[in-house]
mmCIF file with all atom_site columns, C-alpha atoms and ligand atoms in Angstrom:
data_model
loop_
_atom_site.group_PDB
_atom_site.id
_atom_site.type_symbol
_atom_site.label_atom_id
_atom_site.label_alt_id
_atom_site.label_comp_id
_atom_site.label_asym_id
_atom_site.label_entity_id
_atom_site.label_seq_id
_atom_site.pdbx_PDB_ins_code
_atom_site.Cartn_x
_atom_site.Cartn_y
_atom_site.Cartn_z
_atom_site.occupancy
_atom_site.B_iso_or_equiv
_atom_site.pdbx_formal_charge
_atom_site.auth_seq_id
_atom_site.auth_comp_id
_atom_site.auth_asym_id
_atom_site.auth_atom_id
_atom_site.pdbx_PDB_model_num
ATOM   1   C  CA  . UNK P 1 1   ? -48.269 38.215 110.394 1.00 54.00 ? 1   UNK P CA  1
ATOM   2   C  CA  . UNK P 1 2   ? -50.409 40.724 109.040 1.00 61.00 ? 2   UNK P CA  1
ATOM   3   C  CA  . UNK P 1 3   ? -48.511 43.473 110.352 1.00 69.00 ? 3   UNK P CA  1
ATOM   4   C  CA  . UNK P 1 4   ? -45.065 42.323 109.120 1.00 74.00 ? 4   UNK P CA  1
ATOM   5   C  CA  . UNK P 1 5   ? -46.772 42.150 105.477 1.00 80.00 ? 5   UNK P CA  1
ATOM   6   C  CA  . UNK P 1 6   ? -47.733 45.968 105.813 1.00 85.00 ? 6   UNK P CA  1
ATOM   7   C  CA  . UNK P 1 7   ? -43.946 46.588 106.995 1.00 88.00 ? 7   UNK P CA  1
ATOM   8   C  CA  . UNK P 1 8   ? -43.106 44.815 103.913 1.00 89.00 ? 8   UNK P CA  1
ATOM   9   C  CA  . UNK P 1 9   ? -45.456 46.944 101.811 1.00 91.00 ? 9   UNK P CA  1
ATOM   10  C  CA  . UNK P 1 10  ? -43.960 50.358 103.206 1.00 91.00 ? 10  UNK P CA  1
ATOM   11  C  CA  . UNK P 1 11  ? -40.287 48.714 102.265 1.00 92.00 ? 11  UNK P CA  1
ATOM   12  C  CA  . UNK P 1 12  ? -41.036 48.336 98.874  1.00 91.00 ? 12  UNK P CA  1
ATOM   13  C  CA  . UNK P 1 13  ? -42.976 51.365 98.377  1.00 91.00 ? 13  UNK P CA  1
ATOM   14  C  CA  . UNK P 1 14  ? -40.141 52.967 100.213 1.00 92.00 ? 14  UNK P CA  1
ATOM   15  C  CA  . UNK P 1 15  ? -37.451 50.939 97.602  1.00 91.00 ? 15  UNK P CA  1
ATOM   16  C  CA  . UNK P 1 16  ? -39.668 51.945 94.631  1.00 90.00 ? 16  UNK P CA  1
ATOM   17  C  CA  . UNK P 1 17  ? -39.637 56.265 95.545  1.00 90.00 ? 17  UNK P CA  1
ATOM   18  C  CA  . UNK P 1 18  ? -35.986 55.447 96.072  1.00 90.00 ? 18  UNK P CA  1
ATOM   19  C  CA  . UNK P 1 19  ? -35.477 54.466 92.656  1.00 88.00 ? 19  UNK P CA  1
ATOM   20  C  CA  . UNK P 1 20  ? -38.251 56.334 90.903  1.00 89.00 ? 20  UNK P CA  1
ATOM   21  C  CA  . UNK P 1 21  ? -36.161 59.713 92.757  1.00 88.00 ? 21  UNK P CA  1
ATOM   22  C  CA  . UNK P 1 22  ? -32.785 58.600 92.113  1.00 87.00 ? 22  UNK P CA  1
ATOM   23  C  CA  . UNK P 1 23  ? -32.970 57.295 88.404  1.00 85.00 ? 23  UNK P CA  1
ATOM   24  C  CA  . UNK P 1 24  ? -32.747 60.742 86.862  1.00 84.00 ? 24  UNK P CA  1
ATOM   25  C  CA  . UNK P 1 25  ? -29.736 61.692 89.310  1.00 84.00 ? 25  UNK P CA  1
ATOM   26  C  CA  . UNK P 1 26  ? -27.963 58.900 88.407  1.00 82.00 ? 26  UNK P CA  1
ATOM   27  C  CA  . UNK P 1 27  ? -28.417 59.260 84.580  1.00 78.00 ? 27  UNK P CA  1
ATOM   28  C  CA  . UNK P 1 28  ? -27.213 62.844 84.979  1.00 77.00 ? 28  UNK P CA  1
ATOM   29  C  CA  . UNK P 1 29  ? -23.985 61.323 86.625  1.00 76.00 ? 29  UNK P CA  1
ATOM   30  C  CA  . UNK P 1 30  ? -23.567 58.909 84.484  1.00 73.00 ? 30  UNK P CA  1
ATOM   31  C  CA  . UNK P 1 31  ? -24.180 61.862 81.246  1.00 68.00 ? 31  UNK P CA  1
ATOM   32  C  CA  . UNK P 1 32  ? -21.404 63.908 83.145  1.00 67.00 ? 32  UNK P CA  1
ATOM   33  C  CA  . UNK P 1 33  ? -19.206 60.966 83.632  1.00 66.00 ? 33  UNK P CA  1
ATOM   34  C  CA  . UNK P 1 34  ? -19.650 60.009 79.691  1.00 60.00 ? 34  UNK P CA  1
ATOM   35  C  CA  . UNK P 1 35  ? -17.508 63.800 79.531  1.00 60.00 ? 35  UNK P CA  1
ATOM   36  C  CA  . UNK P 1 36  ? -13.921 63.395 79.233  1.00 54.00 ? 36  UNK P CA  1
ATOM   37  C  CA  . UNK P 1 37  ? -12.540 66.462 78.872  1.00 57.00 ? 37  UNK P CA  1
ATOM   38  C  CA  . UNK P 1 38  ? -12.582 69.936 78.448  1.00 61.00 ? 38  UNK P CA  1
ATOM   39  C  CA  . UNK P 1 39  ? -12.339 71.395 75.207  1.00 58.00 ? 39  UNK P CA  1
ATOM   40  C  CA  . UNK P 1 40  ? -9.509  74.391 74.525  1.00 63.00 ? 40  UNK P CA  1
ATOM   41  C  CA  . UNK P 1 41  ? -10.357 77.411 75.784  1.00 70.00 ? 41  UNK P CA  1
ATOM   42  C  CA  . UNK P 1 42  ? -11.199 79.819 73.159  1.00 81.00 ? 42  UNK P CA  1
ATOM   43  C  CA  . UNK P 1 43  ? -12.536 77.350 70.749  1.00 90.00 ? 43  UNK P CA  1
ATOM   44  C  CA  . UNK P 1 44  ? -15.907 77.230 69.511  1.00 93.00 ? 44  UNK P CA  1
ATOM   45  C  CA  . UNK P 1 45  ? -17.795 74.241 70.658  1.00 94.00 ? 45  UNK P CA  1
ATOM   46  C  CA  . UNK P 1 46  ? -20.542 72.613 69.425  1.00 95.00 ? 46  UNK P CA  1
ATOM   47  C  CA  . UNK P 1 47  ? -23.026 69.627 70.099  1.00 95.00 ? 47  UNK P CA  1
ATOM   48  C  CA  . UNK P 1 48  ? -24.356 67.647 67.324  1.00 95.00 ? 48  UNK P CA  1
ATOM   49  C  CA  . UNK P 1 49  ? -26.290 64.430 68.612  1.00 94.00 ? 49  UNK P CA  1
ATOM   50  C  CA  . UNK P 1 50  ? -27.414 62.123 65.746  1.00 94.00 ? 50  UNK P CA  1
ATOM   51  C  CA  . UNK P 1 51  ? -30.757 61.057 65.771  1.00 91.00 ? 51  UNK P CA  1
ATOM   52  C  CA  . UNK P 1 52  ? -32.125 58.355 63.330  1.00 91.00 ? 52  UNK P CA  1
ATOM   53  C  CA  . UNK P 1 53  ? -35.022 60.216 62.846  1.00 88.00 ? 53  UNK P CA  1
ATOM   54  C  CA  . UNK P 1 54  ? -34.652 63.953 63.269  1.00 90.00 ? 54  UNK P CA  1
ATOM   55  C  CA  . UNK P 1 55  ? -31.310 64.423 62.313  1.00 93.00 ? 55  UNK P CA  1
ATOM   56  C  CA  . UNK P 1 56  ? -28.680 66.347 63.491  1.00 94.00 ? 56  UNK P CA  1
ATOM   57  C  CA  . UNK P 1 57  ? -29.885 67.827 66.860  1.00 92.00 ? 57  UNK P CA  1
ATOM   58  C  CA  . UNK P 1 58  ? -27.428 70.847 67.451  1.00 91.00 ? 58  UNK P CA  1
ATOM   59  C  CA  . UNK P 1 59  ? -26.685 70.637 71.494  1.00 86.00 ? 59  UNK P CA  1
ATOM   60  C  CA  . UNK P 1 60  ? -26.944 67.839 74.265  1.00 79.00 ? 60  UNK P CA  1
ATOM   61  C  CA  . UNK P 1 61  ? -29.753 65.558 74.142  1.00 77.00 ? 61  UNK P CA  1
ATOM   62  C  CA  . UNK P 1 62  ? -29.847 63.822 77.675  1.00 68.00 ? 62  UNK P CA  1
ATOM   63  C  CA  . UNK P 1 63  ? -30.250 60.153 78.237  1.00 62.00 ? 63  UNK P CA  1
ATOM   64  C  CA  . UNK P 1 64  ? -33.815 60.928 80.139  1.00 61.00 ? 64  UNK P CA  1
ATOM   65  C  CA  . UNK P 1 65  ? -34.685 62.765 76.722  1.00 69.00 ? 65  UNK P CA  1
ATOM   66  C  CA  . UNK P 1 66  ? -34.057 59.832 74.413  1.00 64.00 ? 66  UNK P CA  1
ATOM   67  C  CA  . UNK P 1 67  ? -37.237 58.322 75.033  1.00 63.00 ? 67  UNK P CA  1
ATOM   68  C  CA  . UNK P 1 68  ? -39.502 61.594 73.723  1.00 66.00 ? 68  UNK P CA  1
ATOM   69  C  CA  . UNK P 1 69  ? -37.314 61.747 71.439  1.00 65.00 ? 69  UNK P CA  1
ATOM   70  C  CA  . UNK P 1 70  ? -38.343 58.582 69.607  1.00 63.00 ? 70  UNK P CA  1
ATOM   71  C  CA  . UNK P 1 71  ? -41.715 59.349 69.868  1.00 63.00 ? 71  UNK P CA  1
ATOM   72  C  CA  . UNK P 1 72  ? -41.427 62.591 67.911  1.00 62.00 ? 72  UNK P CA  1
ATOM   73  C  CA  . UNK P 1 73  ? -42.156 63.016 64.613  1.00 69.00 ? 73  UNK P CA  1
ATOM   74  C  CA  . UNK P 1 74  ? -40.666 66.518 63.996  1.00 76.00 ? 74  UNK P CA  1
ATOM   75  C  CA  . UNK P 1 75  ? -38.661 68.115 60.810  1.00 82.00 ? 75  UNK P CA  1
ATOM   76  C  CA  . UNK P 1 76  ? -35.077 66.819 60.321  1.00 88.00 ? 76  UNK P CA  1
ATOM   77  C  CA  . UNK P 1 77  ? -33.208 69.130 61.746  1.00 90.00 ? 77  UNK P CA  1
ATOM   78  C  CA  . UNK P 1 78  ? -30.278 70.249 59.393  1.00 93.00 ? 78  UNK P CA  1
ATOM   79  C  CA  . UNK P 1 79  ? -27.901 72.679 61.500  1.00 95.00 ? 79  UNK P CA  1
ATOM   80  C  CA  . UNK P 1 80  ? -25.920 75.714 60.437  1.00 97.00 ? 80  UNK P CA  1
ATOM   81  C  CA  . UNK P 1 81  ? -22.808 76.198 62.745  1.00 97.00 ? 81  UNK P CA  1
ATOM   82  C  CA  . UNK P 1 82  ? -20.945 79.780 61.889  1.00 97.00 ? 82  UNK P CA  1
ATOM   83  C  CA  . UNK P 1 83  ? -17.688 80.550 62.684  1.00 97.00 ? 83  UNK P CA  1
ATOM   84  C  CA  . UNK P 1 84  ? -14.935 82.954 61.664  1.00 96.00 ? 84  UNK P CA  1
ATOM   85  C  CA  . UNK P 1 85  ? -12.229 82.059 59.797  1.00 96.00 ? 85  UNK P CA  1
ATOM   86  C  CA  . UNK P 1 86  ? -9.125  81.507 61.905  1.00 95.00 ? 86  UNK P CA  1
ATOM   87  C  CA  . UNK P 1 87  ? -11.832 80.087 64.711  1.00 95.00 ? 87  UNK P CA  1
ATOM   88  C  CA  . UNK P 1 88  ? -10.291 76.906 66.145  1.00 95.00 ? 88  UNK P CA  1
ATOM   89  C  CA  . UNK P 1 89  ? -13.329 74.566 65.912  1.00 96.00 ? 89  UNK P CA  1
ATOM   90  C  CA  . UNK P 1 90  ? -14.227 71.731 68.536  1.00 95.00 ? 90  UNK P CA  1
ATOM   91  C  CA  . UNK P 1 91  ? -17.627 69.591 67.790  1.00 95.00 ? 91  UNK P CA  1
ATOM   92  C  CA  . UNK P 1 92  ? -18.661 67.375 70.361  1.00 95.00 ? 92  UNK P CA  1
ATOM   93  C  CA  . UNK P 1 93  ? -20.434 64.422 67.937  1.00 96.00 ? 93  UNK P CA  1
ATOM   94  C  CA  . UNK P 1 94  ? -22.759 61.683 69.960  1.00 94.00 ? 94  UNK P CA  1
ATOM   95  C  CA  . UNK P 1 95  ? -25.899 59.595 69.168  1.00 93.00 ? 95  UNK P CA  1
ATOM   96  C  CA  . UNK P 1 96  ? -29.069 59.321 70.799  1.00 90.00 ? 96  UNK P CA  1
ATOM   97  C  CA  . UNK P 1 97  ? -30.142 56.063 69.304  1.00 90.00 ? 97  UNK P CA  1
ATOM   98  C  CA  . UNK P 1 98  ? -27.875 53.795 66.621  1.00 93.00 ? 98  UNK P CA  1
ATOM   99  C  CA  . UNK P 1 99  ? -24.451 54.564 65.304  1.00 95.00 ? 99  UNK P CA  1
ATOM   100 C  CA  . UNK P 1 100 ? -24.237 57.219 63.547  1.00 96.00 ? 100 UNK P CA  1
ATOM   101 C  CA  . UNK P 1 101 ? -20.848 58.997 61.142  1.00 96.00 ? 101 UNK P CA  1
ATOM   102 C  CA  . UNK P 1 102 ? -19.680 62.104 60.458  1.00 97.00 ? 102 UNK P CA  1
ATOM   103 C  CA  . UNK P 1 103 ? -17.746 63.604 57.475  1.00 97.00 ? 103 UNK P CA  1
ATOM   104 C  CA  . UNK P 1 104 ? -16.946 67.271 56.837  1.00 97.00 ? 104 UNK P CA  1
ATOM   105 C  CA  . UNK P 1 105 ? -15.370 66.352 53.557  1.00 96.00 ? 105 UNK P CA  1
ATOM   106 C  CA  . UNK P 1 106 ? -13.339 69.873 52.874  1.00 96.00 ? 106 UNK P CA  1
ATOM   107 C  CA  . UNK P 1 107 ? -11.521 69.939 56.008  1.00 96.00 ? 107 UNK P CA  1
ATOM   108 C  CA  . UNK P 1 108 ? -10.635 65.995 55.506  1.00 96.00 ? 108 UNK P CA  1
ATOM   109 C  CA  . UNK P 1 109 ? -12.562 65.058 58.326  1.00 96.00 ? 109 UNK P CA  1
ATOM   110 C  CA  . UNK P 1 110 ? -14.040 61.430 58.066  1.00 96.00 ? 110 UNK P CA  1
ATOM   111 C  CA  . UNK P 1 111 ? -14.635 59.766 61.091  1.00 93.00 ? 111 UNK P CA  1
ATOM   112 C  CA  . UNK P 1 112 ? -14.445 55.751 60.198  1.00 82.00 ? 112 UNK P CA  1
ATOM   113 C  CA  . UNK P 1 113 ? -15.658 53.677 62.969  1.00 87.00 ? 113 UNK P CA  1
ATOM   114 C  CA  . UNK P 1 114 ? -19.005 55.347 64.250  1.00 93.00 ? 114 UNK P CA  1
ATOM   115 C  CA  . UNK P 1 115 ? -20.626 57.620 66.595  1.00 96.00 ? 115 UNK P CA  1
ATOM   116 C  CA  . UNK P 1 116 ? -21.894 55.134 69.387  1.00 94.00 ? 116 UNK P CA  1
ATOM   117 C  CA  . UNK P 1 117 ? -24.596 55.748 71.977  1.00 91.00 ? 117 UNK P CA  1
ATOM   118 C  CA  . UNK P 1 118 ? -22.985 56.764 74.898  1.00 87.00 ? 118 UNK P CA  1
ATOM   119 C  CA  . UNK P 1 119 ? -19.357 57.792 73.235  1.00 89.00 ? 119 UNK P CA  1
ATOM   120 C  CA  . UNK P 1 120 ? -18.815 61.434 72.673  1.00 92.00 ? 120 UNK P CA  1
ATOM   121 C  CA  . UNK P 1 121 ? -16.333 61.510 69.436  1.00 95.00 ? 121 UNK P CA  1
ATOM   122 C  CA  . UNK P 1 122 ? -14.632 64.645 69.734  1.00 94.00 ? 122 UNK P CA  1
ATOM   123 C  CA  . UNK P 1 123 ? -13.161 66.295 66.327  1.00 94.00 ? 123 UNK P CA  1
ATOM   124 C  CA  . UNK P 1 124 ? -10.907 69.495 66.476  1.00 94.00 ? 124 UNK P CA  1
ATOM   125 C  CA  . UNK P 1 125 ? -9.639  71.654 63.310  1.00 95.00 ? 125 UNK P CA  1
ATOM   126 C  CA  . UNK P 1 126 ? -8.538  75.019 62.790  1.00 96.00 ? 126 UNK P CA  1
ATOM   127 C  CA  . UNK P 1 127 ? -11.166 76.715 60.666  1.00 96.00 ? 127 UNK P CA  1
ATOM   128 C  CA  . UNK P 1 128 ? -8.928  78.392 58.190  1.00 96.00 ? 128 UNK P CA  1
ATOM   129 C  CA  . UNK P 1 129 ? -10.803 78.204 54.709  1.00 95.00 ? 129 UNK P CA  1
ATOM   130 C  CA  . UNK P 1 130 ? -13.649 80.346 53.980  1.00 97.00 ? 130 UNK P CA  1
ATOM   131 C  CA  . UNK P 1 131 ? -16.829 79.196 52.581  1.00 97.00 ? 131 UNK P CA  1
ATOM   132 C  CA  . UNK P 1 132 ? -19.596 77.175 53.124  1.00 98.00 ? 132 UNK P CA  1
ATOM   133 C  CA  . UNK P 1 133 ? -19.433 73.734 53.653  1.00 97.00 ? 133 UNK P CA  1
ATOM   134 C  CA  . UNK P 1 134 ? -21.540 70.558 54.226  1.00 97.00 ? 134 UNK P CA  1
ATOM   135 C  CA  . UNK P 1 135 ? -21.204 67.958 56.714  1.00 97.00 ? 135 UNK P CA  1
ATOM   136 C  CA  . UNK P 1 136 ? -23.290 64.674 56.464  1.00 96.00 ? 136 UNK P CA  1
ATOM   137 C  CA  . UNK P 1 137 ? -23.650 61.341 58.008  1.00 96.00 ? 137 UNK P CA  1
ATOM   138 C  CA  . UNK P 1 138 ? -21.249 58.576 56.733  1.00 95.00 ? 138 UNK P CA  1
ATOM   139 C  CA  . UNK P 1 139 ? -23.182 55.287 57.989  1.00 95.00 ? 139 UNK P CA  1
ATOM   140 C  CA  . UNK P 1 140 ? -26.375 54.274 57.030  1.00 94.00 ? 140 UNK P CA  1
ATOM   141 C  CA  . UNK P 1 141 ? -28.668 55.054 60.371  1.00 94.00 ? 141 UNK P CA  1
ATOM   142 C  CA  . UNK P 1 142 ? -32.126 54.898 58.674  1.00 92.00 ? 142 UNK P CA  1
ATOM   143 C  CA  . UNK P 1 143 ? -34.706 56.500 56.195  1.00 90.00 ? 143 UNK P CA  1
ATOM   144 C  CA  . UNK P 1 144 ? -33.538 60.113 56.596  1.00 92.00 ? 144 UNK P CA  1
ATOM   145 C  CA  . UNK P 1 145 ? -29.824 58.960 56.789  1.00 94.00 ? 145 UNK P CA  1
ATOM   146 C  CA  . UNK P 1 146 ? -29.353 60.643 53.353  1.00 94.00 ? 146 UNK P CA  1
ATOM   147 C  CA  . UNK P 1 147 ? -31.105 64.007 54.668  1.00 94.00 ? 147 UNK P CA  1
ATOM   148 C  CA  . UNK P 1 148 ? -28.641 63.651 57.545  1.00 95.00 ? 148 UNK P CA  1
ATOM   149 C  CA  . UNK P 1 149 ? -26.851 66.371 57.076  1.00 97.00 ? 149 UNK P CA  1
ATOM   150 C  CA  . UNK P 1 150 ? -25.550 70.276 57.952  1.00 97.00 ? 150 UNK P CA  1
ATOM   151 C  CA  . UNK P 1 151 ? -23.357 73.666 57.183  1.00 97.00 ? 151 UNK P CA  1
ATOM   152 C  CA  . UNK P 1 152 ? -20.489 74.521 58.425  1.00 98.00 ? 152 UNK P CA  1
ATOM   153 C  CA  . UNK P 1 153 ? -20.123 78.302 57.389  1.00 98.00 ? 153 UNK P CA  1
ATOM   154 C  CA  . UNK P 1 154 ? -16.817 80.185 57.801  1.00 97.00 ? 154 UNK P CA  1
ATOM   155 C  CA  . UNK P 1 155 ? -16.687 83.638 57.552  1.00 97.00 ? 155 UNK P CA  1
ATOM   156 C  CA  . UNK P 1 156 ? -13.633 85.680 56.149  1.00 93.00 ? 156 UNK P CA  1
HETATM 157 CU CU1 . LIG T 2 .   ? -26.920 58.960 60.876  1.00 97.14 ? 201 LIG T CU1 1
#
């Protein structure tokens, strides 16, 4: 009796390693299955993840960051992204936390129903007017939602 207990103990410790090993591998699959496609070559492609409190954080933020994330209390993060004029431009837009918009108002770019968790929005235009340019958040996503915001510079 005893010894079938122990047995039992060394299952669920064994069960619990299991998981505790395996959770991060299978967030990264699931991260890499969240990826549809491949952008066109030659673009330039960037990451913007929405966060409701620091912003636009230029790059990926993985799911296994999300939590450190929260518990930051850093600068909101307002992103330059350069290009050339003539570039074609891919972003990759996703959230880390609620849903978030996006709107690059001089290239008509309004994206209406929401950056979800877990969704990767993915917005394409040919980068042919010079200047600099701001892009903001377009739903309400907290105190900092009107400090949401970045530059898009293109460069003659
Ligand atoms: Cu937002």
């Amino acid at each position: 009796m005893r010894n079938s207990g122990k047995k039992l103990d060394l299952v669920l410790l064994f069960l619990l390693i299991v998981i505790v090993a395996g959770l991060p591998l299978g967030i990264q699959a699931y991260d890499r299955f969240l990826e549809p496609s491949k952008p066109p070559s030659g673009a330039k492609e960037f990451t913007l993840t929405g966060s409701a409190q620091r912003g636009w954080l230029l790059g990926e933020v993985q799911a296994y960051d999300i939590v450190s994330l929260r518990q930051e209390n850093g600068p909101v993060e307002q992103p330059v992204l350069e290009v050339s004029k003539g570039d074609q431009v891919v972003l990759k837009l996703r959230s880390s936390d609620v849903t978030h918009g996006f709107s690059l108002k001089a290239y008509d770019i309004y994206i209406a129903d929401g950056i979800k968790p877990g969704k990767t929005v993915f917005v394409s235009f040919k980068a042919d007017k010079a200047g600099t340019f701001f892009f903001y958040c377009n739903v309400f996503c907290g105190d900092i939602h009107q400090h949401m915001t970045g530059t898009l510079v293109v460069k003659d």
